[in-house]
Amino acid sequence: MTVYLPIAELPIAIFTVFAMGLAVGFISGMFGVGGGFLMTPLLIFTGVPPAVAVASVSPYMAASSFSGALSYWRKGMMDLPLAGVLLTGGLAGTLAGVLLFLWLRMIGQVDLAIRISYTLLLGAIGSLMLVESLKAMARMRQGLPPTVRRPGTRAWFMRLPLKMRFRRSRIYVSALPVIGIGFIIGLLGAVLGVGGGFILVPALIYLLRVPTQTSVGTSLVLTLVTMAAATVLHAEANGTVDAVLAFVLMVGGTMGAQFGARTGQTLKAEHLRFLLGILVLSVAVRVAVDLVSRPADTFAITQEAQP
């Protein structure tokens, strides 16, 4: 059974899209990563234009993140004040990202920019997380105590003004780096169609020293709000949100996120970081291969000489 996507201008198997939404929704709920870093390349691989894939994944991520965030909120595993400060920068970054996306479309480089950015960003983040998690698990197998991350922040954070205390996360830090992190996440979400959780979760854990489970729950709140804003802005400024595609993904993603959130709450922090690192790195490799491989239909674009 196929359905025609009016904005993408192509037919696609509806059950395939639903299964993709269900699987990525499960991953989103488990890791608190929004799932866009995986869903956007999957849609591109199935033939959806990158510009439409980026914009149409935004409402899907908002819906799946809402489902996962609700589960973490019920468990008391999110820091709402911290999420509020992150959103201050996140919404500004989302607006800047939509404007940058519009400029890239105008110069005809949006597809190439998306693919190269995915390869570099996911490759770096996935490698760092994989190495760190392997070291942590090696210590566990040797019977050594895990490295203790004391509540607090690095010394240079402490010298910045506008300090705030976030009691749920047990940190006392300036609001400036928190706003900066939120801005970067919002910018990436609008340009690449990613919720930013695969960057936000490590940033909260390793930079701000927020506990892992709290980081996952808090990242879902930021993903929910920034992706809802990106959906509205993309629809208004770019006209690339395919409502049919987004709806099918949302139905599957919302269902999968509930099961993923319950599974993620039962895993150890080291195992969560290891699995997320493997997943991020795998997507980076797949995008890189697709970027350098020979296309099935080769063609050339030439500019005719003006008389």
PDB file of C-alpha atoms in Angstrom:
ATOM      1  CA  MET A   1       0.000   0.000   0.000  1.00  0.00           C
ATOM      2  CA  THR A   2       1.508   3.278  -1.113  1.00  0.00           C
ATOM      3  CA  VAL A   3       0.702   6.889  -0.314  1.00  0.00           C
ATOM      4  CA  TYR A   4       1.603   9.953  -2.362  1.00  0.00           C
ATOM      5  CA  LEU A   5       3.638  12.641  -0.603  1.00  0.00           C
ATOM      6  CA  PRO A   6       2.499  16.002  -2.037  1.00  0.00           C
ATOM      7  CA  ILE A   7       5.502  18.089  -0.965  1.00  0.00           C
ATOM      8  CA  ALA A   8       8.151  15.423  -1.642  1.00  0.00           C
ATOM      9  CA  GLU A   9       6.305  14.628  -4.915  1.00  0.00           C
ATOM     10  CA  LEU A  10       6.784  10.861  -4.800  1.00  0.00           C
ATOM     11  CA  PRO A  11       4.840   7.723  -3.741  1.00  0.00           C
ATOM     12  CA  ILE A  12       6.091   5.733  -0.759  1.00  0.00           C
ATOM     13  CA  ALA A  13       5.004   2.538   1.044  1.00  0.00           C
ATOM     14  CA  ILE A  14       2.994   3.651   4.074  1.00  0.00           C
ATOM     15  CA  PHE A  15       3.844   0.605   6.205  1.00  0.00           C
ATOM     16  CA  THR A  16       7.545   1.117   5.549  1.00  0.00           C
ATOM     17  CA  VAL A  17       7.315   4.692   6.796  1.00  0.00           C
ATOM     18  CA  PHE A  18       5.283   3.571   9.823  1.00  0.00           C
ATOM     19  CA  ALA A  19       7.867   0.894  10.687  1.00  0.00           C
ATOM     20  CA  MET A  20      10.647   3.464  10.405  1.00  0.00           C
ATOM     21  CA  GLY A  21       8.779   5.779  12.765  1.00  0.00           C
ATOM     22  CA  LEU A  22       8.154   2.966  15.243  1.00  0.00           C
ATOM     23  CA  ALA A  23      11.798   1.833  15.294  1.00  0.00           C
ATOM     24  CA  VAL A  24      13.301   5.306  15.519  1.00  0.00           C
ATOM     25  CA  GLY A  25      10.721   6.290  18.136  1.00  0.00           C
ATOM     26  CA  PHE A  26      11.913   3.382  20.274  1.00  0.00           C
ATOM     27  CA  ILE A  27      15.501   4.606  19.944  1.00  0.00           C
ATOM     28  CA  SER A  28      14.403   8.157  20.723  1.00  0.00           C
ATOM     29  CA  GLY A  29      12.731   7.159  23.956  1.00  0.00           C
ATOM     30  CA  MET A  30      15.594   4.899  25.013  1.00  0.00           C
ATOM     31  CA  PHE A  31      18.414   7.403  24.512  1.00  0.00           C
ATOM     32  CA  GLY A  32      16.574  10.726  24.713  1.00  0.00           C
ATOM     33  CA  VAL A  33      18.029  11.790  21.372  1.00  0.00           C
ATOM     34  CA  GLY A  34      14.962  12.846  19.412  1.00  0.00           C
ATOM     35  CA  GLY A  35      15.735  10.315  16.647  1.00  0.00           C
ATOM     36  CA  GLY A  36      16.160  12.888  13.898  1.00  0.00           C
ATOM     37  CA  PHE A  37      19.834  12.036  13.347  1.00  0.00           C
ATOM     38  CA  LEU A  38      18.636   8.585  12.273  1.00  0.00           C
ATOM     39  CA  MET A  39      15.267   9.337  10.671  1.00  0.00           C
ATOM     40  CA  THR A  40      16.494  12.110   8.354  1.00  0.00           C
ATOM     41  CA  PRO A  41      19.172   9.927   6.665  1.00  0.00           C
ATOM     42  CA  LEU A  42      16.693   7.021   6.425  1.00  0.00           C
ATOM     43  CA  LEU A  43      14.217   9.199   4.553  1.00  0.00           C
ATOM     44  CA  ILE A  44      16.962  10.479   2.268  1.00  0.00           C
ATOM     45  CA  PHE A  45      18.024   6.888   1.551  1.00  0.00           C
ATOM     46  CA  THR A  46      14.439   6.055   0.513  1.00  0.00           C
ATOM     47  CA  GLY A  47      14.373   8.893  -2.021  1.00  0.00           C
ATOM     48  CA  VAL A  48      12.849  11.801  -0.083  1.00  0.00           C
ATOM     49  CA  PRO A  49      14.608  15.098  -0.978  1.00  0.00           C
ATOM     50  CA  PRO A  50      16.907  16.210   1.871  1.00  0.00           C
ATOM     51  CA  ALA A  51      15.166  19.579   2.281  1.00  0.00           C
ATOM     52  CA  VAL A  52      11.769  17.887   2.692  1.00  0.00           C
ATOM     53  CA  ALA A  53      13.220  15.180   4.963  1.00  0.00           C
ATOM     54  CA  VAL A  54      14.758  17.737   7.331  1.00  0.00           C
ATOM     55  CA  ALA A  55      11.570  19.798   7.630  1.00  0.00           C
ATOM     56  CA  SER A  56       9.144  16.857   7.833  1.00  0.00           C
ATOM     57  CA  VAL A  57      11.107  15.110  10.574  1.00  0.00           C
ATOM     58  CA  SER A  58      10.661  18.101  12.896  1.00  0.00           C
ATOM     59  CA  PRO A  59       6.984  17.407  13.789  1.00  0.00           C
ATOM     60  CA  TYR A  60       7.774  13.705  14.092  1.00  0.00           C
ATOM     61  CA  MET A  61      10.509  14.438  16.625  1.00  0.00           C
ATOM     62  CA  ALA A  62       8.256  16.799  18.549  1.00  0.00           C
ATOM     63  CA  ALA A  63       5.600  14.099  18.888  1.00  0.00           C
ATOM     64  CA  SER A  64       7.979  11.276  19.825  1.00  0.00           C
ATOM     65  CA  SER A  65       9.848  13.507  22.276  1.00  0.00           C
ATOM     66  CA  PHE A  66       6.575  14.456  23.972  1.00  0.00           C
ATOM     67  CA  SER A  67       5.773  10.808  24.511  1.00  0.00           C
ATOM     68  CA  GLY A  68       9.219  10.037  25.919  1.00  0.00           C
ATOM     69  CA  ALA A  69       9.346  13.205  28.032  1.00  0.00           C
ATOM     70  CA  LEU A  70       6.018  12.330  29.636  1.00  0.00           C
ATOM     71  CA  SER A  71       7.418   9.010  30.780  1.00  0.00           C
ATOM     72  CA  TYR A  72      10.554  10.592  32.274  1.00  0.00           C
ATOM     73  CA  TRP A  73       8.487  13.340  33.952  1.00  0.00           C
ATOM     74  CA  ARG A  74       6.357  10.757  35.703  1.00  0.00           C
ATOM     75  CA  LYS A  75       9.545   9.121  36.997  1.00  0.00           C
ATOM     76  CA  GLY A  76      10.941  12.480  38.203  1.00  0.00           C
ATOM     77  CA  MET A  77      13.967  12.137  35.893  1.00  0.00           C
ATOM     78  CA  MET A  78      14.102  15.629  34.364  1.00  0.00           C
ATOM     79  CA  ASP A  79      15.274  19.054  35.478  1.00  0.00           C
ATOM     80  CA  LEU A  80      12.620  21.546  34.343  1.00  0.00           C
ATOM     81  CA  PRO A  81      14.487  24.722  35.450  1.00  0.00           C
ATOM     82  CA  LEU A  82      17.563  23.546  33.510  1.00  0.00           C
ATOM     83  CA  ALA A  83      15.375  22.794  30.498  1.00  0.00           C
ATOM     84  CA  GLY A  84      13.932  26.306  30.695  1.00  0.00           C
ATOM     85  CA  VAL A  85      17.357  27.939  30.547  1.00  0.00           C
ATOM     86  CA  LEU A  86      18.378  25.679  27.667  1.00  0.00           C
ATOM     87  CA  LEU A  87      15.239  26.716  25.781  1.00  0.00           C
ATOM     88  CA  THR A  88      16.220  30.380  26.041  1.00  0.00           C
ATOM     89  CA  GLY A  89      19.126  29.694  23.699  1.00  0.00           C
ATOM     90  CA  GLY A  90      17.392  26.852  21.867  1.00  0.00           C
ATOM     91  CA  LEU A  91      14.569  28.959  20.438  1.00  0.00           C
ATOM     92  CA  ALA A  92      17.005  31.656  19.282  1.00  0.00           C
ATOM     93  CA  GLY A  93      19.158  28.979  17.635  1.00  0.00           C
ATOM     94  CA  THR A  94      16.105  27.498  15.908  1.00  0.00           C
ATOM     95  CA  LEU A  95      15.247  30.839  14.320  1.00  0.00           C
ATOM     96  CA  ALA A  96      18.849  31.335  13.186  1.00  0.00           C
ATOM     97  CA  GLY A  97      18.928  27.799  11.778  1.00  0.00           C
ATOM     98  CA  VAL A  98      15.773  28.264   9.701  1.00  0.00           C
ATOM     99  CA  LEU A  99      17.210  31.457   8.210  1.00  0.00           C
ATOM    100  CA  LEU A 100      20.480  29.653   7.409  1.00  0.00           C
ATOM    101  CA  PHE A 101      18.526  26.769   5.857  1.00  0.00           C
ATOM    102  CA  LEU A 102      16.628  29.256   3.670  1.00  0.00           C
ATOM    103  CA  TRP A 103      19.898  30.832   2.507  1.00  0.00           C
ATOM    104  CA  LEU A 104      21.391  27.434   1.631  1.00  0.00           C
ATOM    105  CA  ARG A 105      18.314  26.627  -0.456  1.00  0.00           C
ATOM    106  CA  MET A 106      18.620  29.926  -2.274  1.00  0.00           C
ATOM    107  CA  ILE A 107      22.210  29.177  -3.346  1.00  0.00           C
ATOM    108  CA  GLY A 108      21.372  25.531  -4.153  1.00  0.00           C
ATOM    109  CA  GLN A 109      23.747  23.909  -1.637  1.00  0.00           C
ATOM    110  CA  VAL A 110      21.357  22.610   1.026  1.00  0.00           C
ATOM    111  CA  ASP A 111      21.599  18.915   0.037  1.00  0.00           C
ATOM    112  CA  LEU A 112      25.395  18.852   0.009  1.00  0.00           C
ATOM    113  CA  ALA A 113      25.613  20.834   3.253  1.00  0.00           C
ATOM    114  CA  ILE A 114      23.265  18.394   5.028  1.00  0.00           C
ATOM    115  CA  ARG A 115      25.190  15.297   3.949  1.00  0.00           C
ATOM    116  CA  ILE A 116      28.644  16.665   4.781  1.00  0.00           C
ATOM    117  CA  SER A 117      27.475  18.029   8.129  1.00  0.00           C
ATOM    118  CA  TYR A 118      25.960  14.678   9.088  1.00  0.00           C
ATOM    119  CA  THR A 119      29.164  12.827   8.237  1.00  0.00           C
ATOM    120  CA  LEU A 120      31.451  15.121  10.237  1.00  0.00           C
ATOM    121  CA  LEU A 121      29.172  15.724  13.208  1.00  0.00           C
ATOM    122  CA  LEU A 122      27.964  12.196  13.776  1.00  0.00           C
ATOM    123  CA  GLY A 123      31.417  10.727  13.176  1.00  0.00           C
ATOM    124  CA  ALA A 124      33.024  12.926  15.811  1.00  0.00           C
ATOM    125  CA  ILE A 125      30.302  12.525  18.447  1.00  0.00           C
ATOM    126  CA  GLY A 126      29.941   8.773  17.920  1.00  0.00           C
ATOM    127  CA  SER A 127      33.682   8.135  18.172  1.00  0.00           C
ATOM    128  CA  LEU A 128      34.063  10.135  21.378  1.00  0.00           C
ATOM    129  CA  MET A 129      31.124   8.448  23.080  1.00  0.00           C
ATOM    130  CA  LEU A 130      32.242   4.989  21.991  1.00  0.00           C
ATOM    131  CA  VAL A 131      35.782   5.423  23.325  1.00  0.00           C
ATOM    132  CA  GLU A 132      34.588   6.802  26.663  1.00  0.00           C
ATOM    133  CA  SER A 133      31.989   4.085  27.213  1.00  0.00           C
ATOM    134  CA  LEU A 134      34.456   1.316  26.343  1.00  0.00           C
ATOM    135  CA  LYS A 135      36.889   2.662  28.934  1.00  0.00           C
ATOM    136  CA  ALA A 136      34.131   2.731  31.550  1.00  0.00           C
ATOM    137  CA  MET A 137      33.055  -0.847  30.829  1.00  0.00           C
ATOM    138  CA  ALA A 138      36.679  -2.025  30.886  1.00  0.00           C
ATOM    139  CA  ARG A 139      37.005  -0.648  34.413  1.00  0.00           C
ATOM    140  CA  MET A 140      33.870  -2.522  35.407  1.00  0.00           C
ATOM    141  CA  ARG A 141      35.198  -5.836  34.045  1.00  0.00           C
ATOM    142  CA  GLN A 142      38.465  -5.327  35.947  1.00  0.00           C
ATOM    143  CA  GLY A 143      36.569  -4.805  39.160  1.00  0.00           C
ATOM    144  CA  LEU A 144      37.683  -1.185  39.475  1.00  0.00           C
ATOM    145  CA  PRO A 145      35.260   1.420  40.786  1.00  0.00           C
ATOM    146  CA  PRO A 146      33.660   3.624  38.138  1.00  0.00           C
ATOM    147  CA  THR A 147      34.978   7.115  37.645  1.00  0.00           C
ATOM    148  CA  VAL A 148      32.988   9.368  39.925  1.00  0.00           C
ATOM    149  CA  ARG A 149      31.600  12.529  38.336  1.00  0.00           C
ATOM    150  CA  ARG A 150      31.108  14.858  41.240  1.00  0.00           C
ATOM    151  CA  PRO A 151      28.233  17.323  41.016  1.00  0.00           C
ATOM    152  CA  GLY A 152      29.463  20.680  39.788  1.00  0.00           C
ATOM    153  CA  THR A 153      31.222  22.029  36.751  1.00  0.00           C
ATOM    154  CA  ARG A 154      34.660  22.697  35.399  1.00  0.00           C
ATOM    155  CA  ALA A 155      36.667  25.583  36.864  1.00  0.00           C
ATOM    156  CA  TRP A 156      36.244  27.980  33.923  1.00  0.00           C
ATOM    157  CA  PHE A 157      32.463  27.688  34.194  1.00  0.00           C
ATOM    158  CA  MET A 158      32.663  28.855  37.785  1.00  0.00           C
ATOM    159  CA  ARG A 159      34.266  32.142  36.774  1.00  0.00           C
ATOM    160  CA  LEU A 160      31.363  33.184  34.552  1.00  0.00           C
ATOM    161  CA  PRO A 161      28.581  35.465  35.848  1.00  0.00           C
ATOM    162  CA  LEU A 162      24.827  34.781  36.204  1.00  0.00           C
ATOM    163  CA  LYS A 163      25.273  31.603  38.246  1.00  0.00           C
ATOM    164  CA  MET A 164      22.224  29.462  38.910  1.00  0.00           C
ATOM    165  CA  ARG A 165      21.629  26.409  41.098  1.00  0.00           C
ATOM    166  CA  PHE A 166      19.803  23.465  39.567  1.00  0.00           C
ATOM    167  CA  ARG A 167      18.867  21.256  42.494  1.00  0.00           C
ATOM    168  CA  ARG A 168      17.553  18.273  40.543  1.00  0.00           C
ATOM    169  CA  SER A 169      20.833  18.012  38.615  1.00  0.00           C
ATOM    170  CA  ARG A 170      22.930  18.976  41.672  1.00  0.00           C
ATOM    171  CA  ILE A 171      24.943  21.612  39.794  1.00  0.00           C
ATOM    172  CA  TYR A 172      25.727  25.305  40.366  1.00  0.00           C
ATOM    173  CA  VAL A 173      26.740  26.923  37.087  1.00  0.00           C
ATOM    174  CA  SER A 174      26.512  30.110  35.054  1.00  0.00           C
ATOM    175  CA  ALA A 175      23.475  30.373  32.803  1.00  0.00           C
ATOM    176  CA  LEU A 176      25.669  31.588  29.908  1.00  0.00           C
ATOM    177  CA  PRO A 177      27.171  28.206  28.854  1.00  0.00           C
ATOM    178  CA  VAL A 178      23.757  26.582  29.309  1.00  0.00           C
ATOM    179  CA  ILE A 179      22.181  29.138  26.953  1.00  0.00           C
ATOM    180  CA  GLY A 180      25.063  28.640  24.511  1.00  0.00           C
ATOM    181  CA  ILE A 181      24.532  24.880  24.453  1.00  0.00           C
ATOM    182  CA  GLY A 182      20.821  25.422  23.845  1.00  0.00           C
ATOM    183  CA  PHE A 183      21.559  27.797  20.952  1.00  0.00           C
ATOM    184  CA  ILE A 184      23.793  25.220  19.233  1.00  0.00           C
ATOM    185  CA  ILE A 185      21.180  22.492  19.663  1.00  0.00           C
ATOM    186  CA  GLY A 186      18.431  24.696  18.223  1.00  0.00           C
ATOM    187  CA  LEU A 187      20.610  25.703  15.267  1.00  0.00           C
ATOM    188  CA  LEU A 188      21.514  22.112  14.404  1.00  0.00           C
ATOM    189  CA  GLY A 189      17.917  21.003  14.796  1.00  0.00           C
ATOM    190  CA  ALA A 190      16.649  23.528  12.266  1.00  0.00           C
ATOM    191  CA  VAL A 191      19.443  23.019   9.705  1.00  0.00           C
ATOM    192  CA  LEU A 192      19.922  19.240   9.921  1.00  0.00           C
ATOM    193  CA  GLY A 193      16.551  18.035  11.173  1.00  0.00           C
ATOM    194  CA  VAL A 194      18.020  16.577  14.367  1.00  0.00           C
ATOM    195  CA  GLY A 195      16.687  16.974  17.874  1.00  0.00           C
ATOM    196  CA  GLY A 196      20.209  17.500  19.125  1.00  0.00           C
ATOM    197  CA  GLY A 197      19.922  14.969  21.923  1.00  0.00           C
ATOM    198  CA  PHE A 198      22.960  13.055  20.690  1.00  0.00           C
ATOM    199  CA  ILE A 199      24.936  16.253  21.362  1.00  0.00           C
ATOM    200  CA  LEU A 200      22.947  17.621  24.297  1.00  0.00           C
ATOM    201  CA  VAL A 201      23.069  14.438  26.368  1.00  0.00           C
ATOM    202  CA  PRO A 202      26.898  14.174  26.211  1.00  0.00           C
ATOM    203  CA  ALA A 203      27.200  17.937  26.828  1.00  0.00           C
ATOM    204  CA  LEU A 204      25.047  17.739  29.947  1.00  0.00           C
ATOM    205  CA  ILE A 205      26.927  14.676  31.196  1.00  0.00           C
ATOM    206  CA  TYR A 206      30.534  15.654  30.454  1.00  0.00           C
ATOM    207  CA  LEU A 207      30.443  19.475  30.581  1.00  0.00           C
ATOM    208  CA  LEU A 208      27.803  20.289  33.165  1.00  0.00           C
ATOM    209  CA  ARG A 209      28.113  17.000  35.110  1.00  0.00           C
ATOM    210  CA  VAL A 210      24.374  16.299  35.075  1.00  0.00           C
ATOM    211  CA  PRO A 211      23.417  12.672  35.985  1.00  0.00           C
ATOM    212  CA  THR A 212      22.838  10.491  32.912  1.00  0.00           C
ATOM    213  CA  GLN A 213      19.164   9.686  33.463  1.00  0.00           C
ATOM    214  CA  THR A 214      18.351  13.338  34.224  1.00  0.00           C
ATOM    215  CA  SER A 215      20.245  14.395  31.081  1.00  0.00           C
ATOM    216  CA  VAL A 216      18.099  12.118  28.928  1.00  0.00           C
ATOM    217  CA  GLY A 217      14.823  13.373  30.383  1.00  0.00           C
ATOM    218  CA  THR A 218      15.866  17.035  30.166  1.00  0.00           C
ATOM    219  CA  SER A 219      17.026  16.684  26.554  1.00  0.00           C
ATOM    220  CA  LEU A 220      13.591  15.420  25.565  1.00  0.00           C
ATOM    221  CA  VAL A 221      12.007  18.655  26.821  1.00  0.00           C
ATOM    222  CA  LEU A 222      14.363  20.784  24.727  1.00  0.00           C
ATOM    223  CA  THR A 223      13.783  18.578  21.670  1.00  0.00           C
ATOM    224  CA  LEU A 224      10.015  18.843  22.063  1.00  0.00           C
ATOM    225  CA  VAL A 225       9.883  22.657  22.136  1.00  0.00           C
ATOM    226  CA  THR A 226      12.597  23.416  19.565  1.00  0.00           C
ATOM    227  CA  MET A 227      11.240  20.917  17.034  1.00  0.00           C
ATOM    228  CA  ALA A 228       7.708  22.268  17.405  1.00  0.00           C
ATOM    229  CA  ALA A 229       9.087  25.748  16.717  1.00  0.00           C
ATOM    230  CA  ALA A 230      11.159  24.482  13.768  1.00  0.00           C
ATOM    231  CA  THR A 231       8.046  22.883  12.241  1.00  0.00           C
ATOM    232  CA  VAL A 232       6.157  26.178  12.247  1.00  0.00           C
ATOM    233  CA  LEU A 233       9.123  28.167  10.931  1.00  0.00           C
ATOM    234  CA  HIS A 234       9.972  25.668   8.160  1.00  0.00           C
ATOM    235  CA  ALA A 235       6.350  25.552   7.032  1.00  0.00           C
ATOM    236  CA  GLU A 236       6.127  29.337   6.923  1.00  0.00           C
ATOM    237  CA  ALA A 237       9.560  30.244   5.537  1.00  0.00           C
ATOM    238  CA  ASN A 238      10.480  27.253   3.361  1.00  0.00           C
ATOM    239  CA  GLY A 239       7.213  25.393   2.641  1.00  0.00           C
ATOM    240  CA  THR A 240       9.003  22.024   2.894  1.00  0.00           C
ATOM    241  CA  VAL A 241       6.971  20.287   5.631  1.00  0.00           C
ATOM    242  CA  ASP A 242       5.135  17.289   4.128  1.00  0.00           C
ATOM    243  CA  ALA A 243       2.110  16.815   6.402  1.00  0.00           C
ATOM    244  CA  VAL A 244       1.307  13.317   5.128  1.00  0.00           C
ATOM    245  CA  LEU A 245       4.834  12.051   5.722  1.00  0.00           C
ATOM    246  CA  ALA A 246       5.025  13.742   9.126  1.00  0.00           C
ATOM    247  CA  PHE A 247       1.700  12.272  10.282  1.00  0.00           C
ATOM    248  CA  VAL A 248       2.631   8.672   9.457  1.00  0.00           C
ATOM    249  CA  LEU A 249       5.996   9.101  11.200  1.00  0.00           C
ATOM    250  CA  MET A 250       4.353  10.691  14.240  1.00  0.00           C
ATOM    251  CA  VAL A 251       1.949   7.791  14.749  1.00  0.00           C
ATOM    252  CA  GLY A 252       4.749   5.214  14.705  1.00  0.00           C
ATOM    253  CA  GLY A 253       7.186   7.397  16.660  1.00  0.00           C
ATOM    254  CA  THR A 254       4.786   8.106  19.504  1.00  0.00           C
ATOM    255  CA  MET A 255       4.095   4.412  20.009  1.00  0.00           C
ATOM    256  CA  GLY A 256       7.762   3.410  19.860  1.00  0.00           C
ATOM    257  CA  ALA A 257       8.965   6.141  22.228  1.00  0.00           C
ATOM    258  CA  GLN A 258       6.909   4.829  25.136  1.00  0.00           C
ATOM    259  CA  PHE A 259       8.540   1.395  24.955  1.00  0.00           C
ATOM    260  CA  GLY A 260      11.979   2.906  24.404  1.00  0.00           C
ATOM    261  CA  ALA A 261      11.752   5.171  27.448  1.00  0.00           C
ATOM    262  CA  ARG A 262      10.859   2.249  29.695  1.00  0.00           C
ATOM    263  CA  THR A 263      13.762   0.207  28.327  1.00  0.00           C
ATOM    264  CA  GLY A 264      16.266   3.063  28.725  1.00  0.00           C
ATOM    265  CA  GLN A 265      15.383   3.526  32.394  1.00  0.00           C
ATOM    266  CA  THR A 266      16.423  -0.066  33.130  1.00  0.00           C
ATOM    267  CA  LEU A 267      19.893   0.066  31.498  1.00  0.00           C
ATOM    268  CA  LYS A 268      23.137   1.112  33.156  1.00  0.00           C
ATOM    269  CA  ALA A 269      24.563   4.502  32.203  1.00  0.00           C
ATOM    270  CA  GLU A 270      27.716   2.978  30.640  1.00  0.00           C
ATOM    271  CA  HIS A 271      25.666   0.655  28.463  1.00  0.00           C
ATOM    272  CA  LEU A 272      23.429   3.507  27.328  1.00  0.00           C
ATOM    273  CA  ARG A 273      26.436   5.566  26.232  1.00  0.00           C
ATOM    274  CA  PHE A 274      28.014   2.574  24.458  1.00  0.00           C
ATOM    275  CA  LEU A 275      24.879   1.732  22.475  1.00  0.00           C
ATOM    276  CA  LEU A 276      24.310   5.364  21.549  1.00  0.00           C
ATOM    277  CA  GLY A 277      27.931   5.720  20.382  1.00  0.00           C
ATOM    278  CA  ILE A 278      27.620   2.633  18.155  1.00  0.00           C
ATOM    279  CA  LEU A 279      24.382   3.922  16.672  1.00  0.00           C
ATOM    280  CA  VAL A 280      25.652   7.432  15.954  1.00  0.00           C
ATOM    281  CA  LEU A 281      28.886   6.163  14.405  1.00  0.00           C
ATOM    282  CA  SER A 282      27.021   3.662  12.208  1.00  0.00           C
ATOM    283  CA  VAL A 283      24.806   6.379  10.763  1.00  0.00           C
ATOM    284  CA  ALA A 284      27.863   8.557  10.081  1.00  0.00           C
ATOM    285  CA  VAL A 285      29.549   5.759   8.129  1.00  0.00           C
ATOM    286  CA  ARG A 286      26.392   5.102   6.099  1.00  0.00           C
ATOM    287  CA  VAL A 287      25.995   8.789   5.180  1.00  0.00           C
ATOM    288  CA  ALA A 288      29.686   9.019   4.242  1.00  0.00           C
ATOM    289  CA  VAL A 289      29.429   5.986   1.956  1.00  0.00           C
ATOM    290  CA  ASP A 290      26.359   7.447   0.273  1.00  0.00           C
ATOM    291  CA  LEU A 291      28.149  10.783  -0.152  1.00  0.00           C
ATOM    292  CA  VAL A 292      31.142   9.367  -2.047  1.00  0.00           C
ATOM    293  CA  SER A 293      29.467   6.488  -3.900  1.00  0.00           C
ATOM    294  CA  ARG A 294      28.524   6.776  -7.556  1.00  0.00           C
ATOM    295  CA  PRO A 295      24.834   7.734  -7.962  1.00  0.00           C
ATOM    296  CA  ALA A 296      22.501   5.389  -9.816  1.00  0.00           C
ATOM    297  CA  ASP A 297      21.482   8.116 -12.251  1.00  0.00           C
ATOM    298  CA  THR A 298      24.397  10.260 -13.304  1.00  0.00           C
ATOM    299  CA  PHE A 299      23.767  13.586 -14.941  1.00  0.00           C
ATOM    300  CA  ALA A 300      25.474  16.903 -15.491  1.00  0.00           C
ATOM    301  CA  ILE A 301      24.198  20.421 -15.093  1.00  0.00           C
ATOM    302  CA  THR A 302      25.679  23.001 -17.431  1.00  0.00           C
ATOM    303  CA  GLN A 303      24.986  26.670 -17.851  1.00  0.00           C
ATOM    304  CA  GLU A 304      24.308  27.850 -21.355  1.00  0.00           C
ATOM    305  CA  ALA A 305      26.368  30.747 -22.583  1.00  0.00           C
ATOM    306  CA  GLN A 306      24.413  33.967 -22.783  1.00  0.00           C
ATOM    307  CA  PRO A 307      24.404  35.624 -26.228  1.00  0.00           C
TER     308      PRO A 307
END
